[in-house]
Short mmCIF file of C-alpha atoms in Angstrom, two decimals:
data_model
loop_
_atom_site.label_atom_id
_atom_site.label_comp_id
_atom_site.label_asym_id
_atom_site.label_seq_id
_atom_site.Cartn_x
_atom_site.Cartn_y
_atom_site.Cartn_z
CA MET A 109 -3.90 -67.62 40.40
CA GLU A 110 -3.31 -63.88 41.08
CA ASN A 111 -0.31 -64.19 38.09
CA ARG A 112 -3.25 -64.82 35.78
CA THR A 113 -5.01 -62.47 36.51
CA ARG A 114 -1.91 -59.63 36.07
CA PHE A 115 -1.03 -60.89 33.30
CA LEU A 116 -4.70 -60.21 31.43
CA PHE A 117 -5.02 -56.61 32.67
CA LEU A 118 -1.50 -56.39 31.62
CA SER A 119 -1.90 -57.38 28.27
CA THR A 120 -5.24 -55.49 27.68
CA ALA A 121 -3.42 -52.72 28.86
CA ALA A 122 -1.19 -53.36 26.63
CA LEU A 123 -3.42 -53.67 23.76
CA LEU A 124 -5.67 -50.57 23.96
CA GLY A 125 -2.19 -49.33 24.69
CA LEU A 126 -0.92 -49.79 21.54
CA PHE A 127 -4.25 -49.51 19.75
CA ASN A 128 -4.13 -45.62 20.78
CA LEU A 129 -1.11 -45.78 19.03
CA SER A 130 -1.65 -46.85 15.93
CA THR A 131 -5.05 -44.32 15.86
CA GLY A 132 -2.66 -41.59 16.66
CA GLN A 133 -0.39 -42.28 13.99
CA ALA A 134 -3.29 -42.61 11.48
CA GLU A 135 -4.82 -39.59 12.27
CA GLU A 136 -1.20 -37.86 12.79
CA GLN A 137 -1.17 -39.23 8.94
CA LEU A 138 -4.46 -37.75 8.09
CA LEU A 139 -4.03 -34.22 9.37
CA GLY A 140 -2.49 -32.04 6.39
CA GLU A 141 0.95 -30.11 7.52
CA ASN A 142 -0.93 -26.84 7.33
CA LEU A 143 -3.69 -28.03 9.92
CA ARG A 144 -1.01 -29.91 11.99
CA GLU A 145 0.62 -25.91 11.90
CA GLU A 146 -2.83 -24.21 12.75
CA LEU A 147 -3.63 -26.28 15.61
CA LEU A 148 0.51 -25.65 16.89
CA VAL A 149 -0.54 -21.69 16.28
CA GLU A 150 -4.36 -21.98 17.73
CA PRO A 151 -5.16 -24.68 20.64
CA GLU A 152 -7.81 -23.40 21.85
CA ILE A 153 -7.27 -24.24 25.49
CA ALA A 154 -9.28 -22.13 28.15
CA ARG A 155 -6.60 -19.66 29.85
CA ARG A 156 -7.31 -19.90 33.68
CA GLU A 157 -7.73 -16.75 35.62
CA ILE A 158 -5.51 -15.80 37.88
CA THR A 159 -6.18 -13.04 40.23
CA GLU A 160 -3.31 -12.04 43.02
CA PRO A 161 -4.98 -12.18 46.60
CA ASN A 162 -5.69 -8.94 47.46
CA PHE A 163 -3.05 -7.88 50.45
CA ASP A 164 -3.14 -6.05 52.91
CA GLU A 165 -0.30 -3.26 50.98
CA GLU A 166 1.82 -0.93 53.36
CA ASP A 167 3.75 0.90 50.54
CA PHE A 168 2.95 4.37 52.43
CA GLU A 169 3.99 5.70 55.41
CA ILE A 170 2.67 8.92 57.00
CA GLY A 171 4.10 11.43 60.42
CA VAL A 172 4.00 14.51 61.83
CA TYR A 173 7.04 16.05 62.89
CA ALA A 174 8.31 18.56 65.57
CA GLY A 175 11.68 20.14 65.91
CA LEU A 176 13.72 22.81 65.99
CA MET A 177 14.58 25.55 62.88
CA ASN A 178 17.38 27.46 62.45
CA ILE A 179 16.50 30.41 59.65
CA GLU A 180 19.62 31.98 58.95
CA ASP A 181 20.47 35.10 60.42
CA PHE A 182 16.97 34.76 62.22
CA GLY A 183 17.65 32.56 65.16
CA THR A 184 15.87 29.11 66.32
CA SER A 185 12.80 28.65 66.97
CA ALA A 186 9.88 25.40 66.65
CA ALA A 187 9.10 23.92 63.24
CA TYR A 188 6.51 21.20 62.42
CA GLY A 189 5.06 19.59 59.56
CA LEU A 190 3.64 16.66 58.33
CA ARG A 191 5.42 14.33 55.26
CA LEU A 192 3.78 11.51 53.52
CA ALA A 193 6.35 8.57 52.37
CA TYR A 194 5.88 6.42 49.12
CA HIS A 195 7.97 2.72 49.89
CA GLY A 196 8.83 1.76 46.19
CA THR A 197 11.36 -0.68 46.96
CA GLU A 198 13.27 -1.86 50.60
CA SER A 199 15.55 0.61 49.69
CA ILE A 200 13.84 3.75 47.71
CA PHE A 201 11.45 6.37 48.69
CA LEU A 202 10.36 9.22 47.75
CA GLU A 203 8.54 12.20 50.19
CA ALA A 204 6.36 14.95 49.91
CA ALA A 205 6.67 16.58 53.08
CA ILE A 206 5.57 20.10 54.31
CA GLY A 207 6.05 22.02 57.23
CA THR A 208 6.58 25.69 58.97
CA SER A 209 8.39 27.57 61.27
CA GLU A 210 8.17 31.63 62.42
CA ALA A 211 11.85 33.66 62.46
CA ASN A 212 13.11 35.61 65.32
CA GLU A 213 14.54 39.31 65.13
CA THR A 214 17.63 39.34 63.88
CA SER A 215 20.40 41.01 65.92
CA TYR A 216 20.96 44.19 64.44
CA GLU A 217 16.38 44.31 65.05
CA GLN A 218 17.48 43.15 68.41
CA LEU A 219 20.00 45.82 68.88
CA SER A 220 18.22 48.89 67.79
CA GLY A 221 15.05 48.90 69.77
CA ASP A 222 12.24 48.90 67.24
CA VAL A 223 13.84 48.30 63.63
CA GLN A 224 11.31 45.56 62.47
CA LEU A 225 12.53 43.73 58.89
CA LEU A 226 9.49 41.91 58.28
CA THR A 227 5.94 42.38 59.16
CA ASP A 228 4.80 39.50 61.42
CA SER A 229 3.41 37.14 58.22
CA GLU A 230 6.72 37.79 56.28
CA ARG A 231 8.60 35.98 59.50
CA ARG A 232 6.75 32.65 59.10
CA PHE A 233 8.19 30.37 57.01
CA THR A 234 6.90 27.71 55.27
CA TYR A 235 7.71 25.21 52.96
CA TYR A 236 7.17 21.96 50.61
CA ASN A 237 9.61 19.90 49.29
CA LEU A 238 8.89 16.71 46.83
CA SER A 239 12.42 13.92 47.74
CA ALA A 240 13.91 11.20 47.02
CA GLY A 241 15.78 8.77 49.90
CA TYR A 242 17.55 5.58 50.30
CA ASN A 243 17.90 3.06 53.07
CA ILE A 244 22.17 2.48 53.90
CA LEU A 245 23.13 0.77 56.79
CA PRO A 246 19.75 -0.79 57.59
CA GLY A 247 20.49 -2.43 61.92
CA GLU A 248 18.81 -3.45 64.71
CA VAL A 249 18.36 -1.63 67.99
CA PHE A 250 18.31 -3.59 71.16
CA LEU A 251 16.90 -2.40 73.87
CA GLY A 252 17.65 -4.65 77.32
CA GLY A 253 17.83 -8.33 76.33
CA LYS A 254 14.61 -8.86 75.45
CA TYR A 255 13.42 -6.21 72.93
CA ALA A 256 14.79 -5.65 69.64
CA TYR A 257 13.48 -3.29 66.83
CA ASN A 258 14.37 -3.09 63.14
CA SER A 259 15.69 0.18 62.31
CA GLN A 260 17.57 1.66 59.13
CA PHE A 261 19.67 5.60 58.29
CA TYR A 262 19.01 6.86 54.89
CA LEU A 263 20.02 9.85 52.96
CA ILE A 264 17.59 12.28 51.31
CA GLY A 265 17.63 14.80 49.24
CA GLY A 266 15.08 16.90 47.18
CA ILE A 267 13.44 20.33 45.82
CA GLY A 268 10.80 22.83 46.61
CA THR A 269 9.69 26.07 47.10
CA THR A 270 10.19 28.20 50.64
CA ARG A 271 7.67 30.99 51.39
CA PHE A 272 9.50 34.05 53.78
CA ALA A 273 9.39 37.61 53.99
CA GLY A 274 7.04 38.03 51.52
CA ASP A 275 8.83 35.64 48.89
CA ASP A 276 8.50 32.48 47.12
CA GLU A 277 12.06 30.85 46.70
CA PHE A 278 13.75 28.01 44.83
CA THR A 279 15.12 25.70 48.13
CA VAL A 280 17.28 22.04 47.59
CA ASN A 281 17.17 20.03 50.80
CA VAL A 282 19.74 17.68 51.56
CA GLY A 283 19.73 15.20 54.91
CA ALA A 284 19.89 12.18 56.36
CA GLY A 285 17.88 10.27 58.97
CA TYR A 286 17.41 7.48 61.78
CA ARG A 287 14.31 5.51 61.44
CA LEU A 288 12.88 3.29 64.19
CA LEU A 289 10.38 0.77 63.81
CA ILE A 290 8.62 -0.08 66.64
CA ASN A 291 6.39 -2.67 65.78
CA ASP A 292 5.28 -3.99 61.71
CA TRP A 293 3.58 -0.24 61.17
CA LEU A 294 4.74 2.40 63.60
CA THR A 295 8.08 4.41 63.24
CA ILE A 296 9.85 7.01 65.02
CA HIS A 297 12.08 8.88 63.23
CA LEU A 298 15.19 11.60 63.64
CA ASP A 299 15.57 13.55 60.83
CA ALA A 300 18.17 16.20 59.60
CA ARG A 301 17.82 19.00 56.95
CA ASP A 302 19.36 21.82 55.32
CA HIS A 303 17.25 23.42 53.45
CA MET A 304 18.70 25.80 50.46
CA PHE A 305 17.91 28.61 49.25
CA GLU A 306 19.12 31.95 47.34
CA SER A 307 18.28 35.24 49.53
CA ASP A 308 18.31 38.93 49.19
CA LEU A 309 16.52 39.99 51.85
CA LEU A 310 19.62 41.58 53.76
CA GLY A 311 21.00 43.55 51.01
CA GLU A 312 23.61 41.67 48.82
CA SER A 313 22.34 38.14 47.52
CA LYS A 314 24.17 34.85 49.03
CA THR A 315 22.61 31.35 49.89
CA THR A 316 21.24 30.60 53.42
CA HIS A 317 21.19 27.43 54.55
CA ASN A 318 18.93 26.55 57.14
CA PHE A 319 18.82 23.64 59.15
CA GLU A 320 16.02 21.23 61.00
CA LEU A 321 16.51 19.37 63.48
CA THR A 322 13.32 17.16 63.65
CA GLY A 323 11.40 13.98 65.37
CA SER A 324 8.48 12.34 63.86
CA LEU A 325 5.90 9.40 64.71
CA SER A 326 4.75 7.88 61.59
CA PHE A 327 2.88 4.84 60.45
CA PHE A 328 2.72 2.89 57.52
CA PHE A 329 -0.77 2.14 56.00
CA MET B 268 -27.76 24.58 71.48
CA ARG B 269 -26.20 22.78 73.97
CA ARG B 270 -26.63 19.73 71.95
CA PHE B 271 -25.80 20.29 69.09
CA SER B 272 -22.46 21.94 70.56
CA LYS B 273 -21.78 17.75 71.97
CA ILE B 274 -21.52 17.22 67.57
CA PRO B 275 -17.84 18.26 67.04
CA LEU B 276 -16.79 16.55 70.29
CA ARG B 277 -18.78 13.38 69.20
CA ILE B 278 -17.29 13.16 65.19
CA GLY B 279 -13.50 13.60 66.42
CA GLY B 280 -14.24 10.75 69.22
CA LEU B 281 -15.07 9.24 66.07
CA LEU B 282 -12.21 9.91 63.80
CA LEU B 283 -10.03 9.39 66.56
CA GLY B 284 -11.27 5.92 67.80
CA LEU B 285 -11.07 5.01 63.49
CA LEU B 286 -7.68 6.28 63.60
CA LEU B 287 -6.68 3.96 66.32
CA SER B 288 -8.38 0.86 65.45
CA TRP B 289 -7.40 1.42 61.90
CA PRO B 290 -4.35 -0.19 61.96
CA MET B 291 -6.07 -3.75 63.81
CA LEU B 292 -8.93 -3.19 60.49
CA ALA B 293 -6.52 -3.80 58.22
CA GLU B 294 -4.91 -6.14 59.50
CA GLU B 295 -8.69 -8.26 58.96
CA THR B 296 -8.94 -11.90 56.92
CA PRO B 297 -5.59 -12.96 56.96
CA MET B 298 -4.33 -15.33 54.42
CA ARG B 299 -3.48 -19.14 55.00
CA VAL B 300 -0.81 -20.72 52.83
CA GLN B 301 1.07 -24.09 52.91
CA VAL B 302 4.85 -24.58 52.25
CA PHE B 303 5.80 -26.48 49.03
CA ALA B 304 9.65 -25.78 48.64
CA PRO B 305 11.97 -27.63 51.69
CA PHE B 306 11.49 -24.14 53.39
CA ILE B 307 11.63 -20.70 53.52
CA GLU B 308 12.90 -17.76 55.23
CA MET B 309 12.12 -15.60 57.90
CA HIS B 310 14.10 -12.27 58.06
CA THR B 311 13.63 -9.90 61.32
CA GLY B 312 12.86 -7.01 58.95
CA PRO B 313 11.19 -6.35 55.52
CA GLY B 314 15.14 -6.35 52.84
CA ALA B 315 16.91 -9.03 52.37
CA VAL B 316 20.05 -7.52 54.76
CA TYR B 317 17.39 -8.41 57.71
CA PRO B 318 19.18 -11.37 59.07
CA VAL B 319 16.98 -14.98 58.87
CA HIS B 320 15.55 -15.88 62.56
CA HIS B 321 13.27 -18.53 61.45
CA VAL B 322 12.38 -20.88 58.69
CA ALA B 323 8.98 -22.52 57.95
CA GLU B 324 9.41 -26.49 56.55
CA ARG B 325 7.24 -27.59 53.70
CA ASP B 326 4.29 -28.36 54.44
CA GLU B 327 4.01 -26.34 57.41
CA TRP B 328 1.15 -24.12 56.99
CA VAL B 329 1.59 -19.88 57.27
CA VAL B 330 -0.76 -16.77 57.87
CA ILE B 331 0.43 -13.69 55.45
CA HIS B 332 -0.55 -10.72 57.54
CA LYS B 333 0.36 -7.96 54.94
CA ARG B 334 2.93 -6.57 52.22
CA ARG B 335 5.68 -3.91 52.05
CA THR B 336 7.52 -3.37 48.56
CA ASP B 337 8.56 -7.16 47.87
CA TRP B 338 8.15 -8.58 51.56
CA PHE B 339 5.40 -10.76 53.14
CA LEU B 340 5.08 -10.77 56.59
CA VAL B 341 3.99 -14.30 57.63
CA GLU B 342 3.03 -15.92 60.68
CA THR B 343 3.58 -19.54 61.87
CA ARG B 344 1.23 -21.87 63.48
CA ARG B 345 3.81 -21.71 67.31
CA GLY B 346 3.48 -17.21 66.60
CA LYS B 347 6.33 -16.58 65.53
CA GLN B 348 6.40 -13.52 62.78
CA GLY B 349 8.57 -12.88 59.90
CA TRP B 350 9.38 -11.43 56.80
CA VAL B 351 9.83 -13.36 53.51
CA ALA B 352 10.83 -12.29 50.34
CA ILE B 353 8.76 -11.99 47.43
CA ASP B 354 10.68 -15.15 45.42
CA GLU B 355 10.39 -17.16 48.13
CA MET B 356 6.74 -16.66 48.95
CA ARG B 357 5.86 -18.34 45.25
CA GLN B 358 7.34 -21.33 46.30
CA THR B 359 4.33 -21.71 48.70
CA ARG B 360 0.10 -22.63 48.04
CA LEU B 361 -3.02 -21.94 48.39
CA GLU B 362 -5.95 -23.78 49.89
CA ASP B 363 -6.88 -25.82 46.93
CA GLY B 364 -3.81 -26.74 46.42
CA THR B 365 -2.64 -24.34 43.81
CA PRO B 366 0.80 -21.70 44.11
CA LEU B 367 0.13 -18.76 45.35
CA PRO B 368 0.22 -15.93 42.34
CA LEU B 369 2.17 -13.38 43.00
CA THR B 370 4.34 -10.68 40.19
CA ALA B 371 6.78 -8.99 41.09
CA TYR B 372 5.92 -5.04 38.80
CA SER B 373 7.26 -5.27 35.79
CA GLU B 374 7.24 -3.11 32.37
CA LYS B 375 4.07 -4.90 31.25
CA ASP B 376 2.46 -3.37 34.86
CA PHE B 377 3.80 0.37 33.83
CA ARG B 378 1.25 -0.13 30.47
CA ASP B 379 -1.52 -1.49 31.98
CA ARG B 380 -1.48 1.47 35.02
CA THR B 381 -4.61 3.35 35.90
CA TRP B 382 -2.98 5.48 38.33
CA GLU B 383 0.48 7.19 38.40
CA PHE B 384 1.82 10.23 39.94
CA SER B 385 4.86 11.77 39.88
CA PHE B 386 6.50 14.98 40.60
CA TYR B 387 9.51 17.22 38.59
CA GLY B 388 11.13 19.91 38.74
CA GLY B 389 12.62 21.64 35.28
CA ASP B 390 12.78 25.27 33.32
CA MET B 391 10.55 27.90 32.50
CA GLU B 392 12.36 30.78 30.98
CA GLY B 393 14.75 30.87 33.10
CA ALA B 394 12.15 30.31 36.35
CA ALA B 395 13.07 27.52 38.32
CA LEU B 396 9.87 25.57 37.68
CA LEU B 397 8.89 22.43 40.62
CA GLY B 398 5.58 20.92 40.29
CA LEU B 399 3.60 17.00 40.60
CA TYR B 400 1.33 15.45 38.79
CA ALA B 401 -1.82 12.64 38.96
CA GLY B 402 -2.37 10.65 35.63
CA TYR B 403 -5.27 8.82 34.72
CA ALA B 404 -5.35 6.09 32.19
CA PHE B 405 -8.58 4.77 29.73
CA ASN B 406 -6.16 2.03 27.79
CA GLU B 407 -2.81 1.92 27.13
CA ASN B 408 -2.52 4.83 24.35
CA LEU B 409 -5.03 6.90 26.17
CA SER B 410 -4.61 9.31 29.63
CA THR B 411 -5.63 11.93 31.23
CA GLU B 412 -3.67 14.63 33.94
CA VAL B 413 -4.12 17.08 36.23
CA SER B 414 -0.62 19.11 37.28
CA PHE B 415 -0.07 22.17 39.52
CA SER B 416 3.18 23.38 39.19
CA GLN B 417 5.36 26.66 40.22
CA ALA B 418 7.72 28.78 38.48
CA LEU B 419 10.28 30.48 41.30
CA GLY B 420 11.32 33.31 38.88
CA ASP B 421 13.65 35.99 39.70
CA PHE B 422 10.84 38.74 39.96
CA SER B 423 8.35 36.27 40.04
CA SER B 424 6.38 33.05 40.92
CA GLU B 425 3.54 31.84 38.85
CA TYR B 426 1.07 28.93 39.56
CA LEU B 427 -0.30 27.19 37.05
CA PHE B 428 -2.81 24.76 36.86
CA ASP B 429 -3.44 22.52 34.05
CA VAL B 430 -5.78 20.20 32.71
CA ASN B 431 -4.32 17.89 29.57
CA LEU B 432 -4.93 14.46 26.78
CA VAL B 433 -1.77 12.41 27.03
CA SER B 434 -1.48 9.99 23.92
CA GLN B 435 0.61 7.14 23.90
CA PRO B 436 1.24 5.74 20.80
CA PHE B 437 3.76 3.53 21.34
CA PRO B 438 3.25 2.08 24.89
CA GLU B 439 5.09 -1.45 24.63
CA TRP B 440 8.58 0.29 23.88
CA THR B 441 11.06 0.99 26.57
CA PHE B 442 11.95 4.88 25.77
CA SER B 443 7.55 5.17 25.08
CA PRO B 444 7.16 8.55 23.19
CA PHE B 445 4.13 10.94 24.04
CA PHE B 446 2.26 13.87 22.38
CA THR B 447 -0.05 15.99 25.29
CA LEU B 448 -2.39 18.94 24.64
CA GLY B 449 -4.72 21.02 27.52
CA GLY B 450 -5.41 24.08 28.86
CA GLY B 451 -5.63 25.75 32.25
CA VAL B 452 -4.78 28.73 34.16
CA ILE B 453 -1.39 30.55 35.29
CA ARG B 454 -1.39 32.90 38.00
CA THR B 455 2.02 35.41 38.20
CA ASN B 456 2.56 36.85 41.50
CA PRO B 457 5.31 39.24 41.46
CA ASN B 458 7.90 39.73 44.09
CA ALA B 459 7.72 41.79 47.33
CA THR B 460 10.52 43.57 46.63
CA LEU B 461 8.71 45.11 43.08
CA VAL B 462 6.07 47.44 43.48
CA GLU B 463 3.32 49.49 41.41
CA THR B 464 3.13 45.47 40.11
CA GLU B 465 -0.76 43.60 40.76
CA ASP B 466 -1.56 39.95 40.70
CA ARG B 467 -3.06 38.61 37.64
CA THR B 468 -4.72 35.40 36.57
CA ASP B 469 -4.93 34.20 32.83
CA THR B 470 -6.05 31.00 30.94
CA THR B 471 -3.22 28.90 29.15
CA ALA B 472 -3.02 26.21 26.33
CA HIS B 473 -0.47 23.80 25.94
CA VAL B 474 1.30 21.22 23.47
CA GLY B 475 3.82 18.98 24.30
CA ALA B 476 6.01 15.81 23.12
CA GLY B 477 8.03 13.77 25.89
CA LEU B 478 9.19 10.28 26.75
CA LYS B 479 8.30 8.05 29.28
CA VAL B 480 10.24 5.75 30.81
CA TYR B 481 9.98 2.55 33.12
CA MET B 482 12.87 1.55 35.41
CA THR B 483 11.73 -0.87 38.27
CA ARG B 484 8.99 -2.33 40.59
CA ARG B 485 6.22 0.96 41.00
CA PHE B 486 8.95 3.44 39.24
CA PHE B 487 9.31 5.36 35.96
CA LEU B 488 11.18 8.63 34.74
CA ARG B 489 9.61 11.23 32.26
CA GLY B 490 10.83 14.02 30.81
CA GLU B 491 8.65 16.61 28.90
CA PHE B 492 9.07 19.91 26.30
CA ARG B 493 5.78 22.17 27.15
CA HIS B 494 4.83 25.27 24.75
CA TYR B 495 2.24 27.58 26.29
CA ALA B 496 0.18 30.53 24.98
CA VAL B 497 -1.20 32.93 27.54
CA PHE B 498 -4.63 35.03 26.97
CA THR B 499 -4.31 37.99 28.70
CA SER B 500 -6.23 40.51 28.77
CA ARG B 501 -3.92 42.81 27.67
CA ASP B 502 -3.49 43.45 23.73
CA GLU B 503 -1.37 40.91 22.93
CA ASN B 504 -0.70 37.74 23.60
CA GLU B 505 2.26 35.83 24.98
CA ASP B 506 4.15 32.10 24.83
CA PHE B 507 6.48 30.53 26.58
CA ASP B 508 8.15 27.15 26.91
CA GLN B 509 8.59 24.43 29.46
CA TRP B 510 11.08 21.45 30.06
CA LYS B 511 10.69 19.38 32.80
CA ILE B 512 11.91 15.85 34.87
CA GLY B 513 10.20 13.67 36.29
CA LEU B 514 9.88 10.96 38.42
CA GLY B 515 6.80 9.27 39.03
CA PHE B 516 5.36 6.02 40.54
CA PHE B 517 1.96 3.98 39.41
CA PHE B 518 -1.08 1.57 40.37
#
């Protein structure tokens, strides 16, 4: 009984299949070459609209920093600033920063007593710069046996302007830093940077090196 | 009077509250996907160099928390978190069974961009030039830009603010030329060591041409030449040339 039903179904299916095949062939022969080509070129298939889901993308990093800056010939004083970075790939990022510090007196000013080379407002050292950074030596640091944090050592360099002693100077900065990721959005930085520009403030024109060492707290958004 | 004095305090408190709750707010509505590959590797950090500390197997459901560059922070049902590369995320499926549609940024995205930002350095009649601009694209061929630059010369520094239109006739070319036309203002500040000079502000017009080159992901390079005419209040107008090269990113 079972065999007979199976045979019945199979033969019907085979017949239908043959029928489809033969009608298909017949149709194909009916179509002219030109028409077929047209069909191949313009298949009228409704395109499915693919929209990329919206994720919380966190490629920007914003932070405040504070530390020390050594202004050549003018001693070391506190420095602080603001930075915004865009992470384009897992290793490359662009950074814009604005920072400020204040020059102390030169040793000549201190020894001579009354002489002042700069006014108070000219002592303000303000810079902004645009830099590109590259993360090298990614790693992990361990705190006790229980906590592990990701870290990155990066090289960075760029160009910018420094306003000091009443003038704006074209400034090149190079440096390196260390980024410690506390969790997936909060980071701590240690950053050492040399801000170099030409200055003729003390007579002869020379390239001044202004080293800055800062620590910062920043977060991804 | 006392009632008003509390308002800044309240606003401050509100802002602080918003700031503190911001990361939490941003993590709303996580998306759930099912692993379709034999397994996906979860790294400890968003980069290929970070070690794999866990794998999610086929048919396992994971929640996507966020994306950073081409890495996704996912969490398994057991609460394990890790970063998964975009290539492996493509092998997961949504609740309705369709593959998770993810695109890495390509040259096509550069053509379809709406916003672009760039900073540049260059030369303006011997003075060092630097600046940044933001651009908005109306379509593949036409966009508008706002730029702010500073030129640092030996005797003065100049600030330029420009608005311009950019035409890019061949957006599909890898080295795609563009032409620009615009206007703005230039402010000249003579250096402090010079005497008997004064600051002045003049209007300008400029014409220029350049090349845009797509690099990788959201980055592109741009080189440009511009010729400026300055409409001064003195008897004759000035003109000068500007060369610049910049690195930018787009959305």
